[in-house]
Amino acid sequence: DGTMRRTRKRPLVNGEIENPKWVPVISSLLIFIPVLIVLPFNPAMAFFLLLGAFIYTILYTILLKPRTLVNIVIGGAAGSAAVLTGSAAAGQWNETGALILALILFLWTPFHFWSLALLYREDYSRSDVPMLPVNTTPRQAAWWIMIHTLPTCIFSVLLVVLPTLGWFYFIPVLLISLMLFWRNVQLIRDPSPANAKAMFMASNYYLTVLLLAVYAGTVARSLLA
């Protein structure tokens, strides 16, 4: 983080927060909350909490991020674990909707971070982090982003087949999916920092609209039932 302009002012990097002081506190909370508080009442939720923490901190950050191009592809499973944690809290982690939404988060995460890495390509290059956009040409990176954008959009639109969702979900998700696809096409045509930033912002808007649409569709169906 200290070698990148984007992250060098973070409190842990510039010394505002002492790293060794907080490591045992944060580590203890990651274990204490799932095991001692959640486990007795909801074992599935405790499992997914621990799984998400393990994937992000150990598997992704420590083992994969400094070593392999596919670091964020596997690390994206941490986002899936977050979805399943919330679903487990409602007692529905093994239902079709929760599993598809977890898959969508898994597919969304790589192109979200690759867009950011393409924008800060020189930063990542200086830090020796083997992010895919650093080790390919910008246009190749844009195509890899498309490989993940397409299935994300497809599965998001197909989620409308669930009985709990309807037009309140389908219309906004279809529109935001078309916008995301168009942004990706623009990035392929011209993989400039400006288009990389636009793609990154589009990925943020996409997830926001998707989750709000799930909520809107569910509430609308319950009110109209």
PDB file of C-alpha atoms in Angstrom:
ATOM      1  CA  ASP A   1       0.000   0.000   0.000  1.00  0.00           C
ATOM      2  CA  GLY A   2       2.872   2.368   0.715  1.00  0.00           C
ATOM      3  CA  THR A   3       4.119   2.198  -2.899  1.00  0.00           C
ATOM      4  CA  MET A   4       0.777   3.118  -4.489  1.00  0.00           C
ATOM      5  CA  ARG A   5      -0.549   6.667  -4.776  1.00  0.00           C
ATOM      6  CA  ARG A   6      -4.095   5.393  -4.282  1.00  0.00           C
ATOM      7  CA  THR A   7      -3.371   3.777  -0.916  1.00  0.00           C
ATOM      8  CA  ARG A   8      -0.306   5.486   0.570  1.00  0.00           C
ATOM      9  CA  LYS A   9      -2.432   7.805   2.755  1.00  0.00           C
ATOM     10  CA  ARG A  10      -4.345   5.022   4.483  1.00  0.00           C
ATOM     11  CA  PRO A  11      -4.058   5.255   8.301  1.00  0.00           C
ATOM     12  CA  LEU A  12      -2.313   1.882   8.666  1.00  0.00           C
ATOM     13  CA  VAL A  13       0.217   2.877   5.997  1.00  0.00           C
ATOM     14  CA  ASN A  14       1.133   6.390   7.169  1.00  0.00           C
ATOM     15  CA  GLY A  15       1.293   5.414  10.831  1.00  0.00           C
ATOM     16  CA  GLU A  16      -1.866   7.119  12.105  1.00  0.00           C
ATOM     17  CA  ILE A  17      -2.978   3.693  13.334  1.00  0.00           C
ATOM     18  CA  GLU A  18      -0.312   1.380  14.741  1.00  0.00           C
ATOM     19  CA  ASN A  19      -0.483  -1.877  12.824  1.00  0.00           C
ATOM     20  CA  PRO A  20       0.764  -4.319  15.506  1.00  0.00           C
ATOM     21  CA  LYS A  21      -1.574  -2.800  18.088  1.00  0.00           C
ATOM     22  CA  TRP A  22      -4.724  -3.528  16.111  1.00  0.00           C
ATOM     23  CA  VAL A  23      -3.845  -6.864  14.518  1.00  0.00           C
ATOM     24  CA  PRO A  24      -4.683  -8.990  17.609  1.00  0.00           C
ATOM     25  CA  VAL A  25      -7.848  -6.969  18.256  1.00  0.00           C
ATOM     26  CA  ILE A  26      -9.196  -7.385  14.720  1.00  0.00           C
ATOM     27  CA  SER A  27      -8.132 -11.040  14.556  1.00  0.00           C
ATOM     28  CA  SER A  28      -9.858 -11.762  17.856  1.00  0.00           C
ATOM     29  CA  LEU A  29     -13.080 -10.124  16.663  1.00  0.00           C
ATOM     30  CA  LEU A  30     -13.039 -12.155  13.430  1.00  0.00           C
ATOM     31  CA  ILE A  31     -12.982 -15.333  15.515  1.00  0.00           C
ATOM     32  CA  PHE A  32     -14.901 -14.238  18.618  1.00  0.00           C
ATOM     33  CA  ILE A  33     -18.027 -12.923  16.881  1.00  0.00           C
ATOM     34  CA  PRO A  34     -18.759 -15.963  14.656  1.00  0.00           C
ATOM     35  CA  VAL A  35     -17.721 -18.667  17.138  1.00  0.00           C
ATOM     36  CA  LEU A  36     -18.934 -17.387  20.500  1.00  0.00           C
ATOM     37  CA  ILE A  37     -21.871 -15.177  19.529  1.00  0.00           C
ATOM     38  CA  VAL A  38     -23.295 -16.513  16.253  1.00  0.00           C
ATOM     39  CA  LEU A  39     -22.446 -20.241  16.359  1.00  0.00           C
ATOM     40  CA  PRO A  40     -24.828 -21.219  19.199  1.00  0.00           C
ATOM     41  CA  PHE A  41     -27.795 -19.648  17.404  1.00  0.00           C
ATOM     42  CA  ASN A  42     -27.006 -20.052  13.698  1.00  0.00           C
ATOM     43  CA  PRO A  43     -24.179 -22.456  12.763  1.00  0.00           C
ATOM     44  CA  ALA A  44     -24.560 -21.797   9.018  1.00  0.00           C
ATOM     45  CA  MET A  45     -24.180 -18.051   9.500  1.00  0.00           C
ATOM     46  CA  ALA A  46     -21.112 -18.559  11.699  1.00  0.00           C
ATOM     47  CA  PHE A  47     -19.591 -20.848   9.062  1.00  0.00           C
ATOM     48  CA  PHE A  48     -20.043 -18.365   6.209  1.00  0.00           C
ATOM     49  CA  LEU A  49     -18.733 -15.492   8.364  1.00  0.00           C
ATOM     50  CA  LEU A  50     -15.556 -17.443   9.095  1.00  0.00           C
ATOM     51  CA  LEU A  51     -15.309 -18.632   5.491  1.00  0.00           C
ATOM     52  CA  GLY A  52     -15.532 -15.090   4.124  1.00  0.00           C
ATOM     53  CA  ALA A  53     -12.933 -13.810   6.596  1.00  0.00           C
ATOM     54  CA  PHE A  54     -10.593 -16.706   5.753  1.00  0.00           C
ATOM     55  CA  ILE A  55     -10.948 -16.289   1.994  1.00  0.00           C
ATOM     56  CA  TYR A  56     -10.322 -12.539   2.069  1.00  0.00           C
ATOM     57  CA  THR A  57      -7.586 -12.239   4.694  1.00  0.00           C
ATOM     58  CA  ILE A  58      -5.655 -15.495   4.299  1.00  0.00           C
ATOM     59  CA  LEU A  59      -6.423 -17.012   0.899  1.00  0.00           C
ATOM     60  CA  TYR A  60      -6.700 -13.786  -1.128  1.00  0.00           C
ATOM     61  CA  THR A  61      -4.660 -11.087   0.647  1.00  0.00           C
ATOM     62  CA  ILE A  62      -1.761 -13.180   1.961  1.00  0.00           C
ATOM     63  CA  LEU A  63      -1.506 -16.195  -0.359  1.00  0.00           C
ATOM     64  CA  LEU A  64      -2.941 -15.294  -3.769  1.00  0.00           C
ATOM     65  CA  LYS A  65      -2.711 -11.514  -4.234  1.00  0.00           C
ATOM     66  CA  PRO A  66       1.111 -11.315  -4.364  1.00  0.00           C
ATOM     67  CA  ARG A  67       1.518 -14.535  -6.379  1.00  0.00           C
ATOM     68  CA  THR A  68      -1.011 -15.103  -9.147  1.00  0.00           C
ATOM     69  CA  LEU A  69      -2.963 -13.321 -11.880  1.00  0.00           C
ATOM     70  CA  VAL A  70      -6.178 -15.068 -10.843  1.00  0.00           C
ATOM     71  CA  ASN A  71      -5.988 -13.741  -7.289  1.00  0.00           C
ATOM     72  CA  ILE A  72      -9.233 -11.775  -7.408  1.00  0.00           C
ATOM     73  CA  VAL A  73     -11.083 -14.515  -9.318  1.00  0.00           C
ATOM     74  CA  ILE A  74     -10.722 -16.825  -6.337  1.00  0.00           C
ATOM     75  CA  GLY A  75     -10.838 -13.965  -3.841  1.00  0.00           C
ATOM     76  CA  GLY A  76     -14.250 -13.045  -5.212  1.00  0.00           C
ATOM     77  CA  ALA A  77     -15.638 -15.967  -3.250  1.00  0.00           C
ATOM     78  CA  ALA A  78     -15.426 -13.715  -0.180  1.00  0.00           C
ATOM     79  CA  GLY A  79     -18.268 -11.665  -1.649  1.00  0.00           C
ATOM     80  CA  SER A  80     -20.257 -14.841  -2.190  1.00  0.00           C
ATOM     81  CA  ALA A  81     -19.693 -15.751   1.454  1.00  0.00           C
ATOM     82  CA  ALA A  82     -21.132 -12.373   2.467  1.00  0.00           C
ATOM     83  CA  VAL A  83     -24.309 -13.095   0.483  1.00  0.00           C
ATOM     84  CA  LEU A  84     -24.630 -16.532   2.050  1.00  0.00           C
ATOM     85  CA  THR A  85     -24.020 -15.072   5.518  1.00  0.00           C
ATOM     86  CA  GLY A  86     -26.961 -12.723   5.108  1.00  0.00           C
ATOM     87  CA  SER A  87     -29.088 -15.501   3.632  1.00  0.00           C
ATOM     88  CA  ALA A  88     -28.179 -17.811   6.507  1.00  0.00           C
ATOM     89  CA  ALA A  89     -29.294 -15.107   8.950  1.00  0.00           C
ATOM     90  CA  ALA A  90     -32.729 -15.383   7.334  1.00  0.00           C
ATOM     91  CA  GLY A  91     -32.528 -19.185   7.275  1.00  0.00           C
ATOM     92  CA  GLN A  92     -32.480 -19.341   3.479  1.00  0.00           C
ATOM     93  CA  TRP A  93     -28.837 -19.763   2.440  1.00  0.00           C
ATOM     94  CA  ASN A  94     -29.530 -22.942   0.446  1.00  0.00           C
ATOM     95  CA  GLU A  95     -32.388 -21.532  -1.628  1.00  0.00           C
ATOM     96  CA  THR A  96     -32.004 -20.936  -5.362  1.00  0.00           C
ATOM     97  CA  GLY A  97     -32.131 -17.143  -5.164  1.00  0.00           C
ATOM     98  CA  ALA A  98     -29.399 -16.920  -2.544  1.00  0.00           C
ATOM     99  CA  LEU A  99     -27.128 -19.287  -4.477  1.00  0.00           C
ATOM    100  CA  ILE A 100     -27.601 -17.391  -7.759  1.00  0.00           C
ATOM    101  CA  LEU A 101     -26.947 -14.063  -6.034  1.00  0.00           C
ATOM    102  CA  ALA A 102     -23.781 -15.536  -4.494  1.00  0.00           C
ATOM    103  CA  LEU A 103     -22.707 -16.631  -7.991  1.00  0.00           C
ATOM    104  CA  ILE A 104     -23.389 -13.133  -9.341  1.00  0.00           C
ATOM    105  CA  LEU A 105     -21.141 -11.613  -6.659  1.00  0.00           C
ATOM    106  CA  PHE A 106     -18.443 -14.160  -7.526  1.00  0.00           C
ATOM    107  CA  LEU A 107     -18.593 -13.157 -11.205  1.00  0.00           C
ATOM    108  CA  TRP A 108     -18.913  -9.410 -10.521  1.00  0.00           C
ATOM    109  CA  THR A 109     -15.886  -9.073  -8.235  1.00  0.00           C
ATOM    110  CA  PRO A 110     -13.100  -9.733 -10.802  1.00  0.00           C
ATOM    111  CA  PHE A 111     -14.216  -7.187 -13.403  1.00  0.00           C
ATOM    112  CA  HIS A 112     -14.921  -4.638 -10.671  1.00  0.00           C
ATOM    113  CA  PHE A 113     -11.329  -4.836  -9.402  1.00  0.00           C
ATOM    114  CA  TRP A 114      -9.777  -5.310 -12.845  1.00  0.00           C
ATOM    115  CA  SER A 115     -11.379  -2.045 -13.967  1.00  0.00           C
ATOM    116  CA  LEU A 116      -9.808  -0.322 -10.978  1.00  0.00           C
ATOM    117  CA  ALA A 117      -6.458  -2.009 -11.629  1.00  0.00           C
ATOM    118  CA  LEU A 118      -6.595  -0.907 -15.270  1.00  0.00           C
ATOM    119  CA  LEU A 119      -7.188   2.661 -14.111  1.00  0.00           C
ATOM    120  CA  TYR A 120      -4.242   2.461 -11.688  1.00  0.00           C
ATOM    121  CA  ARG A 121      -2.117   0.198 -13.887  1.00  0.00           C
ATOM    122  CA  GLU A 122       1.156   2.032 -13.199  1.00  0.00           C
ATOM    123  CA  ASP A 123       0.461   2.015  -9.461  1.00  0.00           C
ATOM    124  CA  TYR A 124       0.003  -1.752  -9.397  1.00  0.00           C
ATOM    125  CA  SER A 125       3.054  -2.216 -11.602  1.00  0.00           C
ATOM    126  CA  ARG A 126       5.247  -0.338  -9.107  1.00  0.00           C
ATOM    127  CA  SER A 127       3.930  -2.428  -6.227  1.00  0.00           C
ATOM    128  CA  ASP A 128       4.718  -5.751  -7.978  1.00  0.00           C
ATOM    129  CA  VAL A 129       1.161  -6.993  -7.415  1.00  0.00           C
ATOM    130  CA  PRO A 130       0.425  -9.392 -10.323  1.00  0.00           C
ATOM    131  CA  MET A 131      -3.017  -8.050 -11.170  1.00  0.00           C
ATOM    132  CA  LEU A 132      -4.211  -9.209 -14.576  1.00  0.00           C
ATOM    133  CA  PRO A 133      -4.336  -5.723 -16.208  1.00  0.00           C
ATOM    134  CA  VAL A 134      -0.674  -5.217 -15.277  1.00  0.00           C
ATOM    135  CA  ASN A 135       0.459  -8.437 -16.950  1.00  0.00           C
ATOM    136  CA  THR A 136      -1.603  -8.093 -20.135  1.00  0.00           C
ATOM    137  CA  THR A 137      -2.213  -5.299 -22.593  1.00  0.00           C
ATOM    138  CA  PRO A 138      -5.036  -2.897 -21.684  1.00  0.00           C
ATOM    139  CA  ARG A 139      -7.203  -4.241 -24.513  1.00  0.00           C
ATOM    140  CA  GLN A 140      -6.664  -7.845 -23.414  1.00  0.00           C
ATOM    141  CA  ALA A 141      -7.659  -6.807 -19.909  1.00  0.00           C
ATOM    142  CA  ALA A 142     -10.811  -5.205 -21.318  1.00  0.00           C
ATOM    143  CA  TRP A 143     -11.715  -8.500 -23.009  1.00  0.00           C
ATOM    144  CA  TRP A 144     -11.132 -10.418 -19.769  1.00  0.00           C
ATOM    145  CA  ILE A 145     -13.463  -7.956 -18.086  1.00  0.00           C
ATOM    146  CA  MET A 146     -16.075  -8.729 -20.746  1.00  0.00           C
ATOM    147  CA  ILE A 147     -15.701 -12.466 -20.083  1.00  0.00           C
ATOM    148  CA  HIS A 148     -16.941 -11.804 -16.558  1.00  0.00           C
ATOM    149  CA  THR A 149     -19.367  -9.000 -17.403  1.00  0.00           C
ATOM    150  CA  LEU A 150     -21.485 -11.100 -19.770  1.00  0.00           C
ATOM    151  CA  PRO A 151     -22.319 -13.984 -17.394  1.00  0.00           C
ATOM    152  CA  THR A 152     -22.896 -11.482 -14.583  1.00  0.00           C
ATOM    153  CA  CYS A 153     -25.523  -9.705 -16.665  1.00  0.00           C
ATOM    154  CA  ILE A 154     -27.077 -12.953 -17.888  1.00  0.00           C
ATOM    155  CA  PHE A 155     -27.469 -14.484 -14.432  1.00  0.00           C
ATOM    156  CA  SER A 156     -28.741 -11.188 -13.038  1.00  0.00           C
ATOM    157  CA  VAL A 157     -31.493 -10.992 -15.652  1.00  0.00           C
ATOM    158  CA  LEU A 158     -32.336 -14.692 -15.243  1.00  0.00           C
ATOM    159  CA  LEU A 159     -32.888 -14.124 -11.525  1.00  0.00           C
ATOM    160  CA  VAL A 160     -36.305 -12.743 -12.516  1.00  0.00           C
ATOM    161  CA  VAL A 161     -37.602 -16.320 -12.840  1.00  0.00           C
ATOM    162  CA  LEU A 162     -37.796 -16.495  -9.041  1.00  0.00           C
ATOM    163  CA  PRO A 163     -41.404 -16.202  -7.847  1.00  0.00           C
ATOM    164  CA  THR A 164     -40.460 -13.532  -5.287  1.00  0.00           C
ATOM    165  CA  LEU A 165     -39.283 -11.104  -7.977  1.00  0.00           C
ATOM    166  CA  GLY A 166     -41.083  -9.472 -10.878  1.00  0.00           C
ATOM    167  CA  TRP A 167     -41.143  -6.407 -13.116  1.00  0.00           C
ATOM    168  CA  PHE A 168     -39.896  -4.174 -10.295  1.00  0.00           C
ATOM    169  CA  TYR A 169     -36.714  -6.248 -10.428  1.00  0.00           C
ATOM    170  CA  PHE A 170     -36.519  -7.077 -14.116  1.00  0.00           C
ATOM    171  CA  ILE A 171     -36.770  -3.598 -15.675  1.00  0.00           C
ATOM    172  CA  PRO A 172     -34.043  -1.797 -13.663  1.00  0.00           C
ATOM    173  CA  VAL A 173     -31.709  -4.805 -13.818  1.00  0.00           C
ATOM    174  CA  LEU A 174     -32.164  -5.169 -17.575  1.00  0.00           C
ATOM    175  CA  LEU A 175     -31.408  -1.469 -18.098  1.00  0.00           C
ATOM    176  CA  ILE A 176     -28.365  -1.420 -15.819  1.00  0.00           C
ATOM    177  CA  SER A 177     -27.089  -4.623 -17.472  1.00  0.00           C
ATOM    178  CA  LEU A 178     -27.307  -3.008 -20.903  1.00  0.00           C
ATOM    179  CA  MET A 179     -25.478   0.050 -19.554  1.00  0.00           C
ATOM    180  CA  LEU A 180     -22.725  -2.117 -18.066  1.00  0.00           C
ATOM    181  CA  PHE A 181     -22.329  -4.064 -21.317  1.00  0.00           C
ATOM    182  CA  TRP A 182     -22.150  -0.814 -23.315  1.00  0.00           C
ATOM    183  CA  ARG A 183     -19.478   0.541 -20.967  1.00  0.00           C
ATOM    184  CA  ASN A 184     -17.466  -2.625 -21.432  1.00  0.00           C
ATOM    185  CA  VAL A 185     -17.735  -2.332 -25.217  1.00  0.00           C
ATOM    186  CA  GLN A 186     -16.447   1.243 -24.967  1.00  0.00           C
ATOM    187  CA  LEU A 187     -13.551  -0.005 -22.846  1.00  0.00           C
ATOM    188  CA  ILE A 188     -12.639  -2.623 -25.451  1.00  0.00           C
ATOM    189  CA  ARG A 189     -12.703  -0.018 -28.211  1.00  0.00           C
ATOM    190  CA  ASP A 190     -10.570   2.402 -26.206  1.00  0.00           C
ATOM    191  CA  PRO A 191      -8.977   0.958 -23.028  1.00  0.00           C
ATOM    192  CA  SER A 192      -8.021   4.400 -21.747  1.00  0.00           C
ATOM    193  CA  PRO A 193      -7.892   5.424 -18.066  1.00  0.00           C
ATOM    194  CA  ALA A 194     -11.070   7.467 -18.591  1.00  0.00           C
ATOM    195  CA  ASN A 195     -12.993   4.449 -19.873  1.00  0.00           C
ATOM    196  CA  ALA A 196     -11.498   2.231 -17.170  1.00  0.00           C
ATOM    197  CA  LYS A 197     -12.798   4.679 -14.566  1.00  0.00           C
ATOM    198  CA  ALA A 198     -16.198   4.747 -16.261  1.00  0.00           C
ATOM    199  CA  MET A 199     -16.304   0.936 -16.206  1.00  0.00           C
ATOM    200  CA  PHE A 200     -15.312   0.867 -12.543  1.00  0.00           C
ATOM    201  CA  MET A 201     -18.045   3.351 -11.643  1.00  0.00           C
ATOM    202  CA  ALA A 202     -20.533   1.401 -13.760  1.00  0.00           C
ATOM    203  CA  SER A 203     -19.716  -1.745 -11.796  1.00  0.00           C
ATOM    204  CA  ASN A 204     -20.480   0.134  -8.567  1.00  0.00           C
ATOM    205  CA  TYR A 205     -23.795   1.398  -9.928  1.00  0.00           C
ATOM    206  CA  TYR A 206     -24.593  -2.078 -11.203  1.00  0.00           C
ATOM    207  CA  LEU A 207     -24.311  -3.809  -7.856  1.00  0.00           C
ATOM    208  CA  THR A 208     -26.228  -1.009  -6.126  1.00  0.00           C
ATOM    209  CA  VAL A 209     -29.129  -1.178  -8.587  1.00  0.00           C
ATOM    210  CA  LEU A 210     -29.132  -4.983  -8.527  1.00  0.00           C
ATOM    211  CA  LEU A 211     -29.448  -5.214  -4.745  1.00  0.00           C
ATOM    212  CA  LEU A 212     -32.031  -2.427  -4.584  1.00  0.00           C
ATOM    213  CA  ALA A 213     -34.010  -4.179  -7.321  1.00  0.00           C
ATOM    214  CA  VAL A 214     -33.989  -7.438  -5.351  1.00  0.00           C
ATOM    215  CA  TYR A 215     -35.377  -5.530  -2.384  1.00  0.00           C
ATOM    216  CA  ALA A 216     -37.932  -3.626  -4.477  1.00  0.00           C
ATOM    217  CA  GLY A 217     -39.110  -6.745  -6.255  1.00  0.00           C
ATOM    218  CA  THR A 218     -39.507  -8.684  -3.025  1.00  0.00           C
ATOM    219  CA  VAL A 219     -41.383  -5.866  -1.257  1.00  0.00           C
ATOM    220  CA  ALA A 220     -43.631  -5.220  -4.261  1.00  0.00           C
ATOM    221  CA  ARG A 221     -44.545  -8.894  -4.536  1.00  0.00           C
ATOM    222  CA  SER A 222     -45.412  -9.098  -0.824  1.00  0.00           C
ATOM    223  CA  LEU A 223     -47.571  -5.949  -1.019  1.00  0.00           C
ATOM    224  CA  LEU A 224     -49.405  -7.099  -4.130  1.00  0.00           C
ATOM    225  CA  ALA A 225     -49.910 -10.679  -2.943  1.00  0.00           C
TER     226      ALA A 225
END
